[in-house]
Amino acid sequence: MTAGRWERVEGLVDVGHLRDRHVLVVGLGSGGSTVVLELARAGVGRFTLVDPDRMEERNVIRHECDDRYLGWNKAEAVADLIRHRNPEASVEAVSANVFDLGGRLGEVVGDADLVAGCTDVEPPKSLLDRACLAARVPAVYAGVYERGVGGEVIRCAGGPADPCYACVMSVLKESAPVPAGDDLDYGMVAADGTLHGAPGLGLDVRLVALVHAKVCLLTLLAGTGGEDLPADVVLVGTARVDGLFSRPFASALLRVPPQEGCLACRPFRPAAV
Ligand SMILES: [Zn+2]
């Protein structure tokens, strides 16, 4: 029934390789929904989606799911979208907070080829960081700057010479002048932790999410003959930001070595590193 669906991507990506890849996605808000859909469109064949929240009116204007999904659990709603793009994909939707998964989190991470961290707060990213370090599974995280003026995509490739999420964040906090606010993520949560503080256009969130999806795809395809990403961090701007982006659509690639003394990854590294 779906014969011919992949002919527009064949030759560009290894469809057979992606069909066998399993991606865990934590956070199915506006950014996460775009990341997942793009991976499904590229041919990724297996997903585990984790989010405890339901679609609300305020989500409709930025989320890939529209008002037909109001009241649905977000993981279930995005799973439904995947099935209409890639019906052969295996999708498990888990309506739960990632902190409530207990030992199951380690099992799912260990079974995954990649983890996409798309949550709108920091603590789940730290939890995923530790789980990915333990299982040596690559992870890609993203954050959108307040008012959607740009964002950052962080890849932790999982190798012994690669930084963990905590390593990268410690360097970014010291060196990159992040614009306004300091809790910057897909939900664009205000400094007081509310979801109402910062407006942002869906297209600006989506632009960062598309970069996030592309970095996920490059990571899944690493070693299959394509070009790898020579960076651990991608900064992308949608507007000019003093000290960070000299013009709209400016971007930068950064390498971040593992940080000596990083409390998150030190237990998982040989003493000499
Ligand atoms: Zn670290």
Coordinates of C-alpha atoms and ligand atoms in Angstrom, one line a residue:
M1 CA 0.0 0.0 0.0
T2 CA 2.9 2.3 0.7
A3 CA 5.0 1.2 -2.3
G4 CA 6.8 4.3 -3.7
R5 CA 6.4 6.3 -0.6
W6 CA 10.2 6.4 0.0
E7 CA 11.3 6.9 -3.6
R8 CA 12.0 10.7 -3.0
V9 CA 14.5 9.9 -0.2
E10 CA 16.1 6.8 -1.6
G11 CA 19.7 7.5 -2.5
L12 CA 19.8 10.4 -0.1
V13 CA 19.7 8.3 3.1
D14 CA 20.1 4.6 3.8
V15 CA 16.4 3.7 4.2
G16 CA 17.2 0.1 5.1
H17 CA 19.5 1.2 7.9
L18 CA 17.0 3.8 9.3
R19 CA 14.2 1.3 9.2
D20 CA 16.0 -0.8 11.8
R21 CA 16.8 2.2 14.1
H22 CA 15.1 2.8 17.5
V23 CA 14.8 6.3 18.7
L24 CA 13.6 7.3 22.2
V25 CA 12.0 10.7 22.3
V26 CA 11.3 12.4 25.7
G27 CA 9.1 15.4 25.4
L28 CA 6.5 15.7 22.7
G29 CA 5.8 19.4 22.8
S30 CA 6.1 21.7 19.8
G31 CA 9.8 20.9 19.2
G32 CA 9.6 17.2 19.9
S33 CA 6.7 16.7 17.6
T34 CA 8.6 18.2 14.7
V35 CA 11.7 16.2 15.5
V36 CA 9.8 12.9 15.6
L37 CA 7.8 13.7 12.4
E38 CA 11.0 14.5 10.5
L39 CA 12.7 11.3 11.6
A40 CA 9.6 9.3 10.6
R41 CA 9.6 11.0 7.2
A42 CA 13.2 10.1 6.7
G43 CA 12.3 6.4 7.4
V44 CA 13.2 5.7 11.0
G45 CA 11.4 2.6 11.8
R46 CA 10.9 2.4 15.6
F47 CA 10.0 5.0 18.2
T48 CA 9.4 5.1 21.9
L49 CA 7.6 8.4 22.8
V50 CA 7.4 9.6 26.4
D51 CA 5.3 12.5 27.6
P52 CA 2.7 12.8 30.5
D53 CA 0.9 15.9 29.2
R54 CA -2.3 16.4 27.1
M55 CA -2.9 18.7 24.2
E56 CA -4.3 21.9 25.3
E57 CA -5.7 24.9 23.5
R58 CA -2.5 26.9 24.0
N59 CA -0.4 24.1 22.3
V60 CA -2.4 24.1 19.0
I61 CA -0.7 27.0 17.3
R62 CA 2.9 25.7 17.7
H63 CA 2.4 21.9 17.9
E64 CA 2.4 19.6 14.8
C65 CA -0.9 18.3 16.1
D66 CA -3.9 20.5 15.5
D67 CA -7.2 21.0 17.4
R68 CA -8.4 17.5 16.3
Y69 CA -6.0 16.2 19.0
L70 CA -7.2 18.4 21.9
G71 CA -7.3 16.3 25.1
W72 CA -5.1 13.6 23.7
N73 CA -2.0 12.6 25.5
K74 CA 0.9 14.2 23.4
A75 CA 2.8 11.0 23.0
E76 CA -0.3 9.2 21.7
A77 CA -1.2 12.2 19.4
V78 CA 2.3 12.2 17.8
A79 CA 2.2 8.4 17.5
D80 CA -1.0 8.9 15.5
L81 CA 0.7 11.4 13.1
I82 CA 3.6 9.0 12.6
R83 CA 1.3 6.2 11.6
H84 CA -0.1 8.4 8.8
R85 CA 3.4 9.1 7.5
N86 CA 5.1 5.8 8.0
P87 CA 2.6 3.1 8.7
E88 CA 5.3 0.5 8.9
A89 CA 6.9 2.2 11.8
S90 CA 6.6 0.6 15.2
V91 CA 5.6 3.2 17.8
E92 CA 5.1 2.9 21.5
A93 CA 3.6 5.9 23.2
V94 CA 4.2 6.1 27.0
S95 CA 2.0 8.5 28.9
A96 CA 4.3 9.1 31.8
N97 CA 6.8 11.5 33.3
V98 CA 10.3 10.2 32.5
F99 CA 11.1 10.3 36.3
D100 CA 8.3 7.8 36.9
L101 CA 9.7 5.2 34.5
G102 CA 12.2 3.8 37.2
G103 CA 14.3 0.9 35.9
R104 CA 12.3 0.8 32.6
L105 CA 14.2 4.0 31.5
G106 CA 17.5 2.2 31.6
E107 CA 16.0 -0.7 29.6
V108 CA 14.5 1.6 26.9
V109 CA 17.7 3.7 26.6
G110 CA 19.8 0.6 26.4
D111 CA 17.6 -0.7 23.6
A112 CA 17.7 2.6 21.7
D113 CA 20.1 3.7 19.0
L114 CA 19.5 7.4 19.8
V115 CA 17.8 9.5 22.5
A116 CA 16.2 12.8 21.5
G117 CA 15.8 15.1 24.6
C118 CA 13.0 17.5 23.8
T119 CA 11.7 18.4 27.2
D120 CA 10.9 21.9 28.3
V121 CA 12.8 21.7 31.6
E122 CA 16.3 20.8 32.5
P123 CA 16.0 18.0 35.1
P124 CA 14.8 15.3 32.6
K125 CA 17.8 16.2 30.4
S126 CA 20.1 15.5 33.3
L127 CA 18.4 12.2 34.0
L128 CA 18.7 11.2 30.3
D129 CA 22.4 12.3 30.3
R130 CA 23.2 9.8 33.1
A131 CA 21.1 7.0 31.5
C132 CA 22.8 7.6 28.1
L133 CA 26.3 7.7 29.7
A134 CA 25.6 4.4 31.4
A135 CA 24.4 2.7 28.2
R136 CA 26.9 4.5 25.9
V137 CA 23.9 5.6 23.7
P138 CA 24.2 8.9 21.8
A139 CA 21.8 11.7 22.6
V140 CA 20.8 15.0 21.0
Y141 CA 19.2 17.8 23.0
A142 CA 17.9 21.2 22.0
G143 CA 16.8 24.5 23.5
V144 CA 15.1 27.5 22.0
Y145 CA 16.1 31.0 23.2
E146 CA 13.5 33.3 24.7
R147 CA 11.2 34.9 22.1
G148 CA 12.5 32.4 19.5
V149 CA 15.6 34.5 18.5
G150 CA 17.5 31.2 18.0
G151 CA 18.5 28.1 19.7
E152 CA 21.1 25.5 20.4
V153 CA 21.4 21.8 19.5
I154 CA 23.7 19.7 21.6
R155 CA 24.9 16.3 20.6
C156 CA 26.5 13.8 23.0
A157 CA 27.8 11.1 20.7
G158 CA 28.4 8.6 23.4
G159 CA 32.1 7.8 22.7
P160 CA 34.9 8.1 25.2
A161 CA 36.2 11.3 23.7
D162 CA 32.7 12.9 23.5
P163 CA 31.3 15.4 26.1
C164 CA 28.2 14.6 28.1
Y165 CA 25.3 17.1 28.3
A166 CA 26.5 18.5 31.6
C167 CA 30.0 19.0 30.1
V168 CA 28.5 21.0 27.2
M169 CA 26.2 23.1 29.4
S170 CA 29.0 24.0 31.7
V171 CA 31.0 25.4 28.8
L172 CA 28.0 27.1 27.2
K173 CA 27.1 28.9 30.4
E174 CA 30.6 30.3 30.6
S175 CA 31.4 31.1 27.0
A176 CA 28.2 31.7 25.1
P177 CA 26.1 34.9 25.9
V178 CA 22.7 33.3 25.9
P179 CA 20.1 36.0 25.2
A180 CA 17.7 37.0 28.0
G181 CA 16.5 34.6 30.7
D182 CA 18.4 31.5 31.7
D183 CA 15.9 28.6 31.4
L184 CA 15.7 28.3 27.7
D185 CA 14.1 25.4 26.0
Y186 CA 11.4 24.1 23.7
G187 CA 8.7 25.4 25.9
M188 CA 10.5 28.7 26.3
V189 CA 9.7 28.6 30.0
A190 CA 10.1 31.9 31.8
A191 CA 12.6 32.3 34.6
D192 CA 9.9 31.8 37.1
G193 CA 9.1 28.4 35.7
T194 CA 5.7 29.3 34.1
L195 CA 4.7 28.5 30.6
H196 CA 3.2 31.9 30.0
G197 CA 6.2 34.2 30.2
A198 CA 7.7 34.1 26.7
P199 CA 5.9 34.3 23.4
G200 CA 7.6 32.8 20.3
L201 CA 6.5 32.0 16.8
G202 CA 6.0 28.3 15.9
L203 CA 8.2 28.7 12.9
D204 CA 11.2 29.9 15.0
V205 CA 10.7 26.8 17.3
R206 CA 10.4 24.6 14.2
L207 CA 13.6 26.0 12.6
V208 CA 15.6 24.9 15.7
A209 CA 13.7 21.6 15.8
L210 CA 14.6 21.0 12.1
V211 CA 18.2 21.4 13.0
H212 CA 17.7 19.1 16.0
A213 CA 16.1 16.5 13.7
K214 CA 18.9 16.8 11.2
V215 CA 21.6 16.3 13.8
C216 CA 19.6 13.2 15.0
L217 CA 19.6 11.9 11.5
L218 CA 23.3 12.5 10.9
T219 CA 24.0 10.7 14.2
L220 CA 21.9 7.7 13.2
L221 CA 23.6 7.6 9.8
A222 CA 27.1 7.9 11.2
G223 CA 29.3 5.2 9.7
T224 CA 27.1 4.5 6.7
G225 CA 29.2 6.6 4.3
G226 CA 27.5 10.0 4.7
E227 CA 29.0 13.2 6.1
D228 CA 29.2 13.4 9.9
L229 CA 28.7 16.5 11.9
P230 CA 32.1 17.9 13.0
A231 CA 30.6 19.4 16.1
D232 CA 29.1 18.8 19.5
V233 CA 27.0 22.0 19.5
V234 CA 25.1 23.8 16.7
L235 CA 24.0 27.4 17.5
V236 CA 21.4 28.8 15.0
G237 CA 19.9 32.3 15.1
T238 CA 16.7 33.5 13.6
A239 CA 17.4 37.2 14.5
R240 CA 20.5 39.4 15.3
V241 CA 21.5 39.0 18.9
D242 CA 24.3 41.1 20.3
G243 CA 27.4 39.1 21.1
L244 CA 25.9 35.8 19.7
F245 CA 24.4 36.2 16.2
S246 CA 25.8 38.9 14.0
R247 CA 22.8 38.6 11.6
P248 CA 19.6 36.6 11.1
F249 CA 20.4 33.0 10.2
A250 CA 23.9 33.1 11.5
S251 CA 25.1 29.8 12.8
A252 CA 28.1 28.3 14.6
L253 CA 29.5 24.9 15.2
L254 CA 31.4 24.2 18.4
R255 CA 33.5 21.4 19.6
V256 CA 33.5 20.7 23.4
P257 CA 35.9 18.2 24.9
P258 CA 34.8 16.2 28.0
Q259 CA 35.2 18.5 31.0
E260 CA 37.7 17.3 33.6
G261 CA 35.9 17.0 36.9
C262 CA 32.4 16.8 35.4
L263 CA 30.3 15.2 38.1
A264 CA 27.9 13.7 35.6
C265 CA 30.2 11.8 33.4
R266 CA 33.3 11.3 35.6
P267 CA 31.9 8.0 37.0
F268 CA 31.6 6.6 33.5
R269 CA 35.1 7.5 32.3
P270 CA 38.5 5.9 32.9
A271 CA 40.4 7.8 35.6
A272 CA 42.9 9.1 33.0
V273 CA 40.3 11.1 31.1
Ligands
ZN1 ZN 30.3 15.4 31.5

